[in-house]
Every structure is written in C-alpha cells, then in structure tokens.
Short mmCIF file of C-alpha atoms and ligand atoms in Angstrom, two decimals:
data_model
loop_
_atom_site.label_atom_id
_atom_site.label_comp_id
_atom_site.label_asym_id
_atom_site.label_seq_id
_atom_site.Cartn_x
_atom_site.Cartn_y
_atom_site.Cartn_z
CA MET U 21 -11.07 -25.11 -66.70
CA PRO U 22 -7.33 -25.65 -66.91
CA ALA U 23 -5.74 -29.03 -66.44
CA GLU U 24 -4.50 -29.58 -62.90
CA LEU U 25 -1.70 -31.53 -61.31
CA PRO U 26 -3.33 -34.06 -58.96
CA ALA U 27 -1.66 -34.75 -55.64
CA LEU U 28 -0.18 -38.23 -55.32
CA PRO U 29 -2.66 -40.53 -53.54
CA TYR U 30 0.18 -41.72 -51.24
CA ASP U 31 3.52 -40.51 -49.91
CA TYR U 32 6.44 -40.05 -52.29
CA SER U 33 8.23 -42.87 -50.47
CA ALA U 34 5.20 -45.19 -50.33
CA LEU U 35 6.27 -47.35 -53.27
CA GLU U 36 9.77 -48.01 -51.90
CA PRO U 37 11.76 -50.10 -52.48
CA TYR U 38 10.22 -50.83 -55.89
CA ILE U 39 9.96 -47.22 -57.02
CA ASP U 40 12.18 -44.85 -55.07
CA GLU U 41 11.18 -41.60 -53.42
CA GLN U 42 13.50 -39.39 -55.45
CA THR U 43 12.15 -40.74 -58.72
CA MET U 44 8.58 -40.18 -57.53
CA ARG U 45 9.35 -36.60 -56.49
CA ILE U 46 10.97 -35.66 -59.78
CA HIS U 47 8.48 -37.62 -61.86
CA HIS U 48 5.41 -36.05 -60.25
CA ASP U 49 6.62 -32.59 -59.24
CA LYS U 50 8.74 -31.87 -62.32
CA HIS U 51 7.76 -34.07 -65.27
CA HIS U 52 4.02 -34.35 -64.68
CA ALA U 53 3.84 -30.71 -63.60
CA ALA U 54 5.58 -29.66 -66.82
CA TYR U 55 3.04 -31.52 -68.98
CA VAL U 56 0.21 -29.75 -67.14
CA LYS U 57 1.84 -26.34 -67.57
CA LYS U 58 2.66 -26.84 -71.25
CA TYR U 59 -0.78 -28.26 -72.03
CA ASN U 60 -2.50 -25.28 -70.42
CA ALA U 61 -0.23 -22.87 -72.27
CA ALA U 62 -1.03 -24.58 -75.59
CA VAL U 63 -4.83 -24.53 -75.21
CA GLU U 64 -5.11 -21.12 -73.54
CA GLY U 65 -7.61 -18.95 -75.42
CA THR U 66 -9.04 -21.91 -77.37
CA PRO U 67 -12.27 -23.86 -76.72
CA PHE U 68 -10.09 -26.76 -75.54
CA ALA U 69 -9.19 -24.77 -72.43
CA GLU U 70 -12.78 -25.41 -71.25
CA LYS U 71 -12.85 -29.09 -72.17
CA ASP U 72 -11.70 -32.26 -70.54
CA VAL U 73 -8.17 -33.10 -71.68
CA LEU U 74 -9.35 -36.50 -72.93
CA ASP U 75 -11.94 -34.89 -75.22
CA GLY U 76 -9.23 -33.42 -77.41
CA LEU U 77 -7.00 -36.46 -77.17
CA LYS U 78 -9.73 -38.85 -78.30
CA ASP U 79 -10.48 -36.65 -81.31
CA LEU U 80 -7.14 -35.12 -82.29
CA GLY U 81 -8.51 -34.28 -85.73
CA SER U 82 -10.78 -31.70 -84.07
CA VAL U 83 -7.79 -29.92 -82.50
CA PRO U 84 -6.41 -26.99 -84.54
CA GLU U 85 -3.29 -28.04 -86.38
CA ASP U 86 -1.08 -25.41 -84.76
CA ILE U 87 -1.67 -26.88 -81.28
CA ARG U 88 -2.42 -30.50 -82.22
CA MET U 89 1.07 -31.82 -81.47
CA ALA U 90 1.25 -29.92 -78.18
CA VAL U 91 -2.13 -31.34 -77.15
CA ARG U 92 -1.13 -34.85 -78.21
CA ASN U 93 2.18 -34.80 -76.33
CA ASN U 94 1.40 -32.66 -73.29
CA GLY U 95 -2.27 -33.58 -72.93
CA GLY U 96 -1.22 -37.21 -73.16
CA GLY U 97 1.40 -36.55 -70.51
CA VAL U 98 -1.25 -35.00 -68.25
CA VAL U 99 -3.77 -37.84 -68.33
CA ASN U 100 -1.31 -40.74 -68.66
CA HIS U 101 0.50 -39.76 -65.47
CA SER U 102 -2.74 -39.09 -63.59
CA LEU U 103 -3.79 -42.66 -64.38
CA PHE U 104 -0.34 -44.06 -63.60
CA TRP U 105 -0.32 -42.67 -60.02
CA GLU U 106 -3.80 -44.11 -59.40
CA VAL U 107 -3.05 -47.63 -60.61
CA MET U 108 -0.18 -47.94 -58.14
CA SER U 109 -0.42 -48.39 -54.37
CA PRO U 110 1.64 -49.85 -51.55
CA ASP U 111 -1.49 -51.85 -50.63
CA GLY U 112 -3.15 -52.79 -53.89
CA GLY U 113 -4.22 -56.37 -53.20
CA GLU U 114 -4.54 -59.00 -55.92
CA PRO U 115 -6.93 -59.28 -58.87
CA SER U 116 -10.10 -61.24 -58.15
CA GLY U 117 -13.71 -61.65 -59.23
CA ALA U 118 -14.80 -60.40 -62.63
CA LEU U 119 -11.41 -58.82 -63.36
CA LEU U 120 -9.51 -62.05 -62.73
CA GLU U 121 -12.06 -63.99 -64.79
CA ALA U 122 -11.56 -61.58 -67.69
CA ILE U 123 -7.77 -61.88 -67.38
CA ASN U 124 -8.00 -65.67 -67.44
CA ALA U 125 -10.42 -65.59 -70.38
CA ALA U 126 -8.21 -63.29 -72.46
CA PHE U 127 -4.73 -64.54 -71.57
CA GLY U 128 -5.14 -67.96 -69.93
CA SER U 129 -3.73 -66.86 -66.57
CA LEU U 130 -2.56 -63.86 -64.59
CA ASP U 131 1.06 -64.86 -65.19
CA ALA U 132 0.46 -65.07 -68.93
CA MET U 133 -1.06 -61.58 -68.92
CA LYS U 134 1.93 -60.25 -66.96
CA GLU U 135 4.31 -61.88 -69.43
CA GLN U 136 2.58 -60.22 -72.38
CA PHE U 137 2.48 -56.87 -70.59
CA ASN U 138 6.16 -57.17 -69.60
CA ASN U 139 7.04 -57.93 -73.19
CA ALA U 140 5.15 -54.86 -74.42
CA ALA U 141 6.90 -52.68 -71.80
CA ALA U 142 10.34 -54.10 -72.55
CA THR U 143 10.06 -53.87 -76.33
CA GLN U 144 8.62 -50.34 -76.54
CA PHE U 145 11.58 -48.79 -78.37
CA GLY U 146 12.57 -45.54 -76.68
CA SER U 147 10.00 -43.67 -74.61
CA GLY U 148 6.42 -44.79 -74.18
CA TRP U 149 3.90 -46.79 -72.22
CA ALA U 150 2.58 -50.32 -71.80
CA TRP U 151 -1.18 -50.74 -71.31
CA LEU U 152 -3.85 -53.20 -70.23
CA CYS U 153 -7.07 -52.11 -71.91
CA VAL U 154 -10.68 -53.07 -72.41
CA GLN U 155 -11.36 -53.37 -76.14
CA ASP U 156 -14.86 -54.43 -77.19
CA GLY U 157 -15.44 -55.89 -73.73
CA LYS U 158 -12.25 -57.96 -73.80
CA LEU U 159 -8.85 -57.35 -72.19
CA VAL U 160 -5.87 -56.63 -74.44
CA VAL U 161 -2.26 -55.56 -73.92
CA CYS U 162 -0.63 -52.92 -76.09
CA LYS U 163 2.13 -50.31 -76.11
CA THR U 164 2.34 -46.75 -77.39
CA PRO U 165 5.27 -44.41 -78.10
CA ASN U 166 5.82 -41.07 -76.37
CA GLN U 167 2.63 -39.92 -74.61
CA ASP U 168 0.25 -41.41 -77.14
CA ARG U 169 -3.02 -42.89 -75.92
CA PRO U 170 -4.28 -46.44 -76.42
CA GLU U 171 -7.60 -45.05 -77.73
CA ASN U 172 -5.69 -43.63 -80.70
CA ASN U 173 -4.01 -46.95 -81.35
CA GLY U 174 -7.05 -49.19 -81.58
CA CYS U 175 -6.40 -50.59 -78.10
CA GLY U 176 -9.54 -49.44 -76.27
CA THR U 177 -9.93 -48.01 -72.77
CA PRO U 178 -6.92 -48.28 -70.43
CA ILE U 179 -7.29 -49.82 -66.97
CA LEU U 180 -3.57 -50.29 -66.16
CA CYS U 181 -0.47 -48.55 -67.47
CA LEU U 182 3.27 -48.48 -66.98
CA ASP U 183 5.49 -45.55 -67.86
CA VAL U 184 8.68 -46.81 -69.54
CA TRP U 185 10.25 -43.42 -70.24
CA GLU U 186 13.76 -43.44 -68.76
CA HIS U 187 12.72 -40.68 -66.32
CA ALA U 188 10.41 -43.26 -64.70
CA TYR U 189 13.21 -45.61 -63.65
CA TYR U 190 16.70 -44.44 -64.53
CA LEU U 191 17.74 -43.10 -61.10
CA LYS U 192 17.21 -46.49 -59.47
CA TYR U 193 17.43 -48.99 -62.30
CA GLN U 194 19.66 -47.21 -64.86
CA ASN U 195 19.60 -49.31 -68.05
CA ARG U 196 17.81 -52.25 -66.36
CA ARG U 197 14.29 -51.57 -67.61
CA PRO U 198 13.24 -55.24 -67.16
CA ASP U 199 14.03 -55.02 -63.42
CA TYR U 200 11.80 -51.94 -63.13
CA ILE U 201 9.02 -53.71 -65.03
CA ASN U 202 9.18 -56.74 -62.74
CA ALA U 203 9.23 -54.51 -59.64
CA PHE U 204 6.10 -52.70 -60.85
CA TRP U 205 3.89 -55.74 -60.16
CA ASN U 206 4.58 -55.29 -56.43
CA VAL U 207 2.85 -51.91 -56.42
CA VAL U 208 -0.10 -52.40 -58.77
CA ASN U 209 -3.35 -51.10 -57.27
CA TRP U 210 -5.61 -53.97 -58.27
CA LYS U 211 -8.56 -52.41 -56.43
CA LYS U 212 -8.34 -49.39 -58.73
CA VAL U 213 -7.79 -51.56 -61.81
CA ALA U 214 -10.94 -53.52 -60.89
CA GLU U 215 -12.91 -50.25 -60.59
CA LEU U 216 -11.70 -49.10 -63.99
CA PHE U 217 -12.48 -52.52 -65.47
CA ALA U 218 -16.04 -52.37 -64.09
CA ALA U 219 -16.53 -48.87 -65.49
CA ALA U 220 -15.13 -49.80 -68.90
CA THR U 221 -17.33 -52.90 -69.19
CA SER U 222 -20.56 -51.45 -67.76
CA PRO U 223 -23.38 -50.83 -70.26
CA ALA U 224 -22.92 -47.07 -69.76
CA GLY U 225 -19.16 -47.29 -70.18
MN1 MN M 25 6.60 -40.13 -67.03
#
C-alpha cells in the first residue's frame, strides 16, 4: 500500500509560540506531503510499493539502484517527519521512570543529554536531523545529514528526533538555529518518547 501523509496529532498552532503555525502548515502540508508523493512515485510498480517504507530504508542495498536514492531521500522524509510530529506535543510532560533512569545512566543527567543533543543539532552542517536512539539497549545521541536514518549510521532505533532543515525553523528563527533547538524542549512529547523507549528495549523490540 502506498505511503500516506498522517494528519498532525494536534492543531497547526498547538506548538506556538515555540514552533509557529505557518511553519507547521508549510512543513506538514507541503514538505512532508511532497516526500510522500515523490516516494510513492519512485516505488510505483515495484515490490517496494507493497512494503513498509522502513523495510526499504533499513536495507537500502535491496532497493534497485535506479530508485535507491529516491527511496533513501523521500522514504526517509516520509518516516522521519511522521516520527517528528509524534514526538512533539503541547502537553508532553517530563521524562520519568525507566526512560529517565536510562538517560541518567547514559549521560549523567537530563541536562547533559539535552546538551549533547543540542550540540548534535547545532553542528549538523546543512540539512539533517538530530536523534536520541536506543543502541544495544543503551541511549545514544547522533546526527544524520539530509533525510538519512540513524539505523543506517550505526545509531540504533530512534525515540526522539529534531528536524534541523532550514524549512523547519527559518520563518520564525531565521539564522538562529540554536534558539529553535532550545525552544524544541518545550514541546517534546515525553509520553511518546517513553513509549518508543519501552518498545525499543522490550525483548521483542
Ligand atoms: Mn522537514
């Protein structure tokens, strides 16, 4: 079945003032929609049209060479944005329980994790993403260029991500990417991150 554009799990204005309504509208309705459309066009008539987008992304070598780059870029754009919308919320709470314990174990403190994540997001040269991932049962921070996935960069399974393409922040923050990164922590959906952490660290996951 073709990739689909998920509806935002909240209003376009829900993340104001940290992420503005106009940015959310253009980001979701135009940018994310375009990745979905281009991905579906690339895989149409191939076995990948029937598969989960992540199947091809996790095994890019299995994707025919003539569509591999389109799958990597547009398929990545499809799933990365779907995760991004879900790990944000106007009412996301704070990390606790097993997730907070794992953060403290890996980084020393929540603030230390944020500092490492902020650094990854700020130093990703050009377009890309910052990630918090579960790698071999442990939390790690990493960054990837373009729409590349952490699984393809030895970083494990993502449970939190931040889009640092200019389209994600330029209308409100212009060149001030660090301000956007700091604002992001006000809208992290820690309940969802905790769910993803539990799934990624369960025996079945
Ligand atoms: Mn984006």
